[in-house]
Coordinates of C-alpha atoms in Angstrom, one line a residue:
Chain A
X197 CA -16.4 -11.1 52.5
X198 CA -14.7 -8.3 54.5
X199 CA -16.3 -7.1 57.7
X200 CA -17.5 -3.5 57.9
X201 CA -14.4 -2.4 59.7
X202 CA -12.1 -4.2 57.3
X203 CA -14.0 -2.5 54.4
X204 CA -13.5 0.9 56.1
X205 CA -9.8 0.1 56.2
X206 CA -9.6 -0.5 52.5
X207 CA -11.3 2.9 51.7
X208 CA -9.3 4.8 54.4
X209 CA -6.0 3.5 52.9
X210 CA -7.2 4.5 49.4
X211 CA -8.4 8.0 50.3
X212 CA -5.8 8.9 53.0
X213 CA -2.6 7.6 51.2
X214 CA -0.2 10.4 50.3
X215 CA 3.0 10.7 48.4
X216 CA 5.7 11.7 51.0
X217 CA 9.0 13.4 50.6
X218 CA 9.8 14.3 54.2
X219 CA 11.1 11.5 56.5
X220 CA 12.4 11.4 60.1
X221 CA 15.1 9.0 61.3
X222 CA 12.9 6.2 62.6
X223 CA 13.9 2.8 61.0
X224 CA 11.5 0.3 59.5
X225 CA 11.7 -3.2 61.0
X226 CA 12.5 -6.1 58.7
X227 CA 9.3 -8.0 59.2
X228 CA 7.1 -5.0 58.3
X229 CA 9.3 -4.4 55.2
X230 CA 8.8 -8.0 54.1
X231 CA 5.0 -7.7 54.6
X232 CA 4.9 -4.7 52.3
X233 CA 6.9 -6.3 49.6
X234 CA 4.8 -9.5 49.8
X235 CA 1.7 -7.2 49.3
X236 CA 3.4 -5.9 46.2
X237 CA 4.1 -9.4 45.0
X238 CA 0.4 -10.2 45.2
X239 CA -0.5 -7.6 42.7
X240 CA -2.3 -8.8 39.5
X241 CA 0.0 -9.3 36.5
X242 CA -0.6 -9.9 32.9
X243 CA -0.5 -13.6 32.1
X244 CA 0.6 -14.0 35.8
X245 CA 4.1 -12.9 34.6
X246 CA 5.1 -11.2 37.9
X247 CA 7.6 -9.0 36.1
X248 CA 8.8 -7.1 39.2
X249 CA 12.1 -7.2 41.1
X250 CA 12.8 -5.3 44.3
X251 CA 16.3 -3.8 44.9
X252 CA 16.3 -2.8 48.6
X253 CA 18.7 0.0 49.2
X254 CA 19.9 0.7 52.7
X255 CA 23.5 1.8 51.9
X256 CA 23.8 5.6 52.5
X257 CA 26.4 5.8 49.8
X258 CA 24.1 4.3 47.2
X259 CA 21.2 6.5 48.3
X260 CA 23.4 9.6 47.9
X261 CA 24.4 8.6 44.4
X262 CA 20.7 8.1 43.5
X263 CA 19.8 11.4 45.1
X264 CA 22.5 13.2 43.1
X265 CA 21.2 11.9 39.7
X266 CA 17.6 12.8 40.7
X267 CA 18.7 16.3 41.7
X268 CA 20.5 16.7 38.3
X269 CA 17.3 15.7 36.5
X270 CA 15.3 18.2 38.6
X271 CA 17.7 21.0 37.6
X272 CA 17.4 20.0 34.0
X273 CA 13.6 20.0 34.2
X274 CA 13.5 23.4 35.8
X275 CA 14.8 24.8 32.5
X276 CA 11.4 24.1 31.0
X277 CA 9.5 26.3 33.4
X278 CA 9.6 30.1 33.5
X279 CA 9.1 33.0 35.9
X280 CA 7.0 32.1 39.0
X281 CA 6.4 28.6 37.8
X282 CA 10.2 28.0 37.8
X283 CA 10.7 29.5 41.2
X284 CA 7.8 27.4 42.6
X285 CA 9.1 24.2 40.9
X286 CA 12.5 24.7 42.5
X287 CA 11.1 25.2 46.0
X288 CA 9.0 22.0 45.8
X289 CA 10.6 19.1 47.7
X290 CA 10.5 16.5 45.0
X291 CA 12.4 13.6 46.6
X292 CA 13.6 12.5 50.1
X293 CA 16.1 9.8 49.0
X294 CA 18.9 10.7 51.3
X295 CA 16.6 11.1 54.4
X296 CA 14.4 8.0 54.0
X297 CA 16.0 4.9 55.7
X298 CA 15.0 2.7 52.8
X299 CA 14.8 3.1 49.1
X300 CA 13.5 0.3 46.8
X301 CA 14.1 0.4 43.1
X302 CA 11.2 -1.6 41.5
X303 CA 12.0 -2.9 38.1
X304 CA 10.2 -4.6 35.2
X305 CA 11.6 -7.6 33.4
X306 CA 9.9 -7.6 30.0
X307 CA 11.4 -11.0 29.2
X308 CA 9.9 -12.8 32.2
X309 CA 7.5 -15.6 31.3
X310 CA 9.0 -16.1 27.9
X311 CA 8.0 -14.8 24.5
X312 CA 4.3 -15.2 24.5
X313 CA 3.0 -14.0 27.8
X314 CA -0.8 -14.4 27.8
X315 CA -2.4 -10.9 27.3
X316 CA 1.0 -9.1 26.9
X317 CA 1.1 -10.3 23.3
X318 CA -1.8 -7.9 22.5
X319 CA -0.7 -4.9 24.7
X320 CA 3.0 -5.1 25.5
X321 CA 3.0 -2.3 28.0
X322 CA 0.7 -4.4 30.3
X323 CA 4.0 -5.6 31.9
X324 CA 4.8 -2.1 33.3
X325 CA 1.1 -1.7 34.2
X326 CA 1.4 -4.8 36.4
X327 CA 4.4 -3.2 38.1
X328 CA 2.4 -0.1 38.8
X329 CA -0.3 -2.3 40.5
X330 CA 2.5 -3.8 42.6
X331 CA 3.7 -0.3 43.7
X332 CA 0.1 0.7 44.5
X333 CA -0.3 -2.4 46.7
X334 CA 2.9 -1.6 48.5
X335 CA 1.7 2.0 49.0
X336 CA -1.6 0.9 50.6
X337 CA 0.2 -1.7 52.8
X338 CA 2.7 1.1 53.8
X339 CA -0.2 3.3 54.8
X340 CA -1.8 0.4 56.8
X341 CA 1.6 0.1 58.6
X342 CA 1.8 3.8 59.3
X343 CA 4.8 4.0 57.0
X344 CA 5.3 7.0 54.6
X345 CA 6.1 6.3 51.0
X346 CA 7.2 8.5 48.1
X347 CA 7.4 7.5 44.4
X348 CA 10.3 9.3 42.7
X349 CA 10.4 9.4 38.9
X350 CA 12.9 12.2 38.4
X351 CA 15.9 10.4 36.9
X352 CA 17.4 9.2 33.6
X353 CA 17.1 5.4 33.5
X354 CA 20.7 4.8 32.4
X355 CA 21.9 6.6 35.5
X356 CA 19.9 4.4 37.8
X357 CA 20.9 1.3 35.8
X358 CA 24.5 2.2 36.3
X359 CA 24.3 2.9 40.0
X360 CA 22.4 -0.3 40.7
X361 CA 24.1 -2.6 38.1
X362 CA 20.8 -3.2 36.4
X363 CA 21.1 -5.0 33.0
X364 CA 20.1 -2.9 29.9
X365 CA 16.9 -4.9 29.2
X366 CA 15.5 -4.4 32.7
X367 CA 13.4 -1.2 33.2
X368 CA 13.8 0.7 36.5
X369 CA 10.2 1.8 36.9
X370 CA 10.4 3.6 40.2
X371 CA 12.4 4.6 43.1
X372 CA 10.3 4.3 46.2
X373 CA 11.4 6.0 49.5
X374 CA 10.1 4.4 52.7
X375 CA 10.3 5.6 56.3
X376 CA 8.3 7.5 58.9
X377 CA 7.2 11.1 58.7
X378 CA 6.4 13.6 61.5
X379 CA 3.3 14.9 59.9
X380 CA 1.4 12.7 57.4
X381 CA -0.3 15.2 55.0
X382 CA -4.0 15.3 54.6
X383 CA -4.0 16.5 51.0
X384 CA -1.7 15.9 47.9
X385 CA 1.4 18.1 48.1
X386 CA 0.8 19.5 44.6
X387 CA -2.8 20.4 45.6
X388 CA -1.7 22.1 48.8
X389 CA 1.0 24.0 46.9
X390 CA -1.5 25.1 44.3
X391 CA 0.3 23.4 41.5
X392 CA -2.7 21.3 40.3
X393 CA -6.3 20.8 41.5
X394 CA -8.2 17.6 41.8
X395 CA -10.5 17.3 38.8
X396 CA -14.3 16.9 39.3
X397 CA -15.1 13.2 38.9
X398 CA -18.2 13.9 36.9
X399 CA -16.2 15.5 34.2
X400 CA -14.3 12.2 33.7
X401 CA -17.4 9.9 33.4
X402 CA -18.9 8.9 30.1
X403 CA -21.7 6.5 29.2
X404 CA -21.5 3.8 26.5
X405 CA -19.4 6.1 24.3
X406 CA -16.6 8.7 24.8
X407 CA -19.1 11.3 23.4
X408 CA -21.9 10.8 25.9
Chain B
X133 CA -3.6 5.5 61.8
X134 CA -5.7 2.5 60.9
X135 CA -7.1 0.2 63.6
X136 CA -6.0 -3.4 63.7
X137 CA -9.2 -4.5 62.0
X138 CA -8.9 -1.8 59.3
X139 CA -5.3 -2.9 58.7
X140 CA -6.5 -6.5 58.3
X141 CA -9.0 -5.3 55.7
X142 CA -6.2 -3.7 53.6
X143 CA -4.1 -6.9 53.6
X144 CA -7.2 -9.2 53.0
X145 CA -8.2 -7.1 50.0
X146 CA -4.6 -7.2 48.6
X147 CA -4.1 -11.0 49.1
X148 CA -7.7 -12.2 48.4
X149 CA -8.4 -10.1 45.3
X150 CA -8.7 -12.2 42.1
X151 CA -9.2 -11.6 38.4
X152 CA -12.7 -12.8 37.5
X153 CA -14.2 -13.9 34.2
X154 CA -17.4 -15.6 35.4
X155 CA -20.4 -13.4 36.4
X156 CA -23.9 -14.1 37.4
X157 CA -26.9 -11.8 36.7
X158 CA -27.0 -9.7 39.9
X159 CA -26.8 -6.0 39.2
X160 CA -24.5 -3.5 40.9
X161 CA -26.2 -0.5 42.5
X162 CA -25.3 2.9 41.3
X163 CA -24.0 4.1 44.7
X164 CA -21.5 1.3 45.0
X165 CA -20.4 1.8 41.4
X166 CA -19.7 5.5 42.1
X167 CA -17.8 4.6 45.3
X168 CA -15.5 2.3 43.3
X169 CA -14.8 4.9 40.6
X170 CA -14.2 7.5 43.3
X171 CA -11.6 5.1 44.8
X172 CA -10.0 4.9 41.4
X173 CA -10.0 8.7 41.1
X174 CA -8.0 8.9 44.4
X175 CA -5.0 7.0 42.9
X176 CA -1.7 8.7 42.8
X177 CA -0.8 10.3 39.5
X178 CA 2.4 11.8 38.1
X179 CA 2.3 15.6 38.6
X180 CA -1.3 15.1 39.9
X181 CA -2.3 14.9 36.2
X182 CA -5.2 12.4 36.8
X183 CA -5.0 11.2 33.2
X184 CA -8.0 8.8 33.5
X185 CA -11.5 8.8 32.1
X186 CA -14.2 6.2 32.8
X187 CA -16.5 5.0 30.0
X188 CA -19.3 3.1 31.8
X189 CA -20.8 0.6 29.5
X190 CA -24.2 -0.9 30.3
X191 CA -25.6 -1.2 26.8
X192 CA -25.8 -4.9 25.9
X193 CA -25.2 -4.1 22.2
X194 CA -22.0 -2.2 23.0
X195 CA -20.8 -5.0 25.3
X196 CA -21.4 -7.6 22.6
X197 CA -19.4 -5.6 20.0
X198 CA -16.5 -5.4 22.5
X199 CA -16.7 -9.1 23.3
X200 CA -16.6 -9.8 19.5
X201 CA -13.3 -7.9 19.0
X202 CA -11.8 -9.5 22.1
X203 CA -12.7 -13.0 20.8
X204 CA -11.1 -12.1 17.4
X205 CA -7.9 -11.2 19.2
X206 CA -8.0 -14.4 21.3
X207 CA -8.4 -16.4 18.1
X208 CA -5.4 -14.5 16.6
X209 CA -3.3 -15.1 19.6
X210 CA -4.0 -18.8 19.7
X211 CA -2.1 -19.1 16.4
X212 CA 1.1 -18.5 18.4
X213 CA 0.6 -21.5 20.7
X214 CA 1.1 -25.1 19.6
X215 CA -0.1 -28.5 20.6
X216 CA -1.4 -28.9 24.2
X217 CA -0.6 -25.2 25.0
X218 CA -2.9 -24.2 22.2
X219 CA -5.7 -26.5 23.3
X220 CA -5.3 -25.2 26.8
X221 CA -5.2 -21.6 25.7
X222 CA -8.5 -22.0 23.8
X223 CA -10.2 -23.6 26.8
X224 CA -9.3 -20.8 29.2
X225 CA -12.1 -18.4 29.8
X226 CA -10.3 -15.1 29.1
X227 CA -13.2 -12.6 29.3
X228 CA -16.7 -12.3 30.6
X229 CA -17.7 -9.1 28.8
X230 CA -21.1 -10.2 27.7
X231 CA -22.1 -11.7 31.0
X232 CA -20.9 -8.9 33.3
X233 CA -23.6 -6.3 34.0
X234 CA -21.1 -3.4 33.7
X235 CA -17.9 -2.9 31.7
X236 CA -15.7 0.2 32.2
X237 CA -13.2 1.2 29.6
X238 CA -10.5 3.1 31.5
X239 CA -8.5 5.4 29.3
X240 CA -5.3 7.6 29.6
X241 CA -5.2 11.1 28.2
X242 CA -1.5 11.9 27.7
X243 CA -2.2 15.5 27.0
X244 CA -3.9 16.2 30.3
X245 CA -2.2 18.8 32.5
X246 CA -0.4 20.4 29.5
X247 CA 3.0 19.9 28.0
X248 CA 5.2 19.8 31.0
X249 CA 3.6 17.6 33.6
X250 CA 5.9 17.4 36.6
X251 CA 7.6 14.1 36.6
X252 CA 6.2 12.9 33.3
X253 CA 8.8 15.0 31.5
X254 CA 11.4 12.5 32.7
X255 CA 9.5 9.3 32.3
X256 CA 6.6 9.7 29.8
X257 CA 5.0 6.4 30.6
X258 CA 4.3 7.5 34.1
X259 CA 0.9 8.6 32.8
X260 CA -0.2 5.0 32.0
X261 CA 1.4 3.8 35.3
X262 CA -0.9 6.3 37.1
X263 CA -3.9 4.7 35.3
X264 CA -2.8 1.3 36.5
X265 CA -2.8 2.5 40.1
X266 CA -6.3 3.8 39.5
X267 CA -7.4 0.4 38.3
X268 CA -5.8 -1.4 41.2
X269 CA -7.6 1.0 43.6
X270 CA -10.9 0.1 41.9
X271 CA -10.1 -3.6 42.2
X272 CA -9.4 -3.4 45.9
X273 CA -12.6 -1.3 46.4
X274 CA -14.5 -3.9 44.3
X275 CA -13.2 -6.7 46.6
X276 CA -14.3 -4.7 49.7
X277 CA -17.8 -4.4 48.2
X278 CA -18.0 -8.1 47.4
X279 CA -17.9 -7.3 43.7
X280 CA -16.0 -9.4 41.1
X281 CA -13.7 -7.6 38.7
X282 CA -11.8 -8.7 35.6
X283 CA -9.2 -6.8 33.6
X284 CA -9.4 -7.7 29.9
X285 CA -6.5 -6.8 27.7
X286 CA -7.2 -8.9 24.7
X287 CA -8.0 -6.4 22.0
X288 CA -6.6 -4.2 19.3
X289 CA -6.9 -0.6 20.5
X290 CA -8.2 0.8 17.2
X291 CA -11.2 -1.6 17.5
X292 CA -12.0 -0.4 21.0
X293 CA -11.6 3.3 19.9
X294 CA -14.0 2.7 17.1
X295 CA -16.7 1.0 19.1
X296 CA -16.5 3.7 21.9
X297 CA -15.9 6.8 19.8
X298 CA -12.5 7.4 21.5
X299 CA -10.3 10.0 19.9
X300 CA -7.0 8.8 18.4
X301 CA -4.8 10.4 21.1
X302 CA -6.6 8.7 24.0
X303 CA -5.3 5.3 25.1
X304 CA -7.9 2.7 26.0
X305 CA -5.8 1.1 28.8
X306 CA -8.2 -1.6 30.0
X307 CA -11.7 -3.1 29.7
X308 CA -12.8 -3.8 33.2
X309 CA -15.7 -6.2 33.8
X310 CA -17.7 -5.8 37.0
X311 CA -20.4 -7.9 38.5
X312 CA -21.0 -10.6 41.1
X313 CA -19.8 -14.2 40.8
X314 CA -21.1 -17.4 42.4
X315 CA -17.8 -18.6 43.5
X316 CA -15.0 -16.2 44.2
X317 CA -11.8 -18.1 43.5
X318 CA -9.1 -18.5 46.1
X319 CA -6.2 -18.7 43.8
X320 CA -5.3 -17.0 40.4
X321 CA -7.0 -18.7 37.5
X322 CA -3.7 -19.2 35.6
X323 CA -2.1 -20.8 38.7
X324 CA -5.1 -23.1 39.2
X325 CA -5.0 -24.1 35.5
X326 CA -1.3 -24.8 35.8
X327 CA -0.5 -22.1 33.2
X328 CA 2.0 -20.3 35.4
X329 CA 3.2 -20.6 39.1
X330 CA 3.7 -17.9 41.7
X331 CA 7.4 -17.1 41.8
X332 CA 9.3 -17.3 45.1
X333 CA 9.6 -13.8 46.6
X334 CA 13.1 -14.4 47.7
X335 CA 14.3 -14.9 44.1
X336 CA 13.0 -11.3 43.3
X337 CA 14.8 -9.4 46.1
X338 CA 18.2 -7.8 45.7
X339 CA 20.3 -5.7 48.1
X340 CA 21.9 -2.3 47.2
X341 CA 22.6 -3.7 43.7
X342 CA 20.9 -5.9 41.1
X343 CA 23.9 -8.3 41.5
X344 CA 23.5 -8.9 45.2

């Protein structure tokens, strides 16, 4: 059982964690980085398949190549918005890949654990859901360490595969930026920028049936 | 910033959390249940789309119908295993839906937030990844509350949709069993039962490229 203070820590991390796109130059020490990755590796996974890999990117050249393909995708996506929404979209800071001292590409290997992974046989996408749990663990560990983290999902997978020499059957689920930030935000960027609002929890709760 | 004790709490929840399939009869109080769901609702989501809904199931009749379709699926899956692996598979306790006082079906609405959800336009499956982060938050909150949780993914989605009156476009991502357990396990069931081993973390780490 956790103590009251430890329990407070779990809830604080869950409620205060934010998605960050602004980083300063402070570096992350190796021990802290390893602790965060170990936290990811202790996520639940379907049939205990542990489908994740971690490509730790510190090379500035590689980070810049990743930033470039993300910026291309952001330009392409902007075509779908019009008028003020488009202007707003293009002013949002959507990734901090060049600034963050570390990027981690977290991947999913759907072949890990062989052909009949327990549970994945019924719902194949449970492999990527396991990877998402790994990322969320890392995010909470990052918050506990005072480290800022951002999840970037603006890219075409073949671009990221090419830059990082990832085989075709491996899914690059996320690019995670890690570093420190001068001002850790108190609310989600998209809420602060009036892009979306937090939904009322009551509207999302049903009892014994979707209809009730 | 978290205090040292609060930080310990985050790591303890991450490392000690287990997937549970054995529940006793103790009930969960409503306030604690709401806190856990609120923790889920504070997960990150792509474009802040918050695609989750929570169907809280307390009706014993509904739980038994869900358990029945899960048991059917487990029987069907057992066909794929042979010899000792089959015997072992059938002796594993893979769900505790009838025993757990509460089951929550957590769903994903891919239409929430409209047609051009920021980020989801590039990688559509980020909606279900957001739901997985919600589930992981709930799991860690459950651990903080001393509550046992199990993620069941042995079912055919049309069966669950039918039992819970879920519309065809809504994805029933997981059935989550919640309750108390007499002995919270210290290692994953599938590791304890020698089904799978935890992989060495070093074998999963790469530097600047998949190949290095």
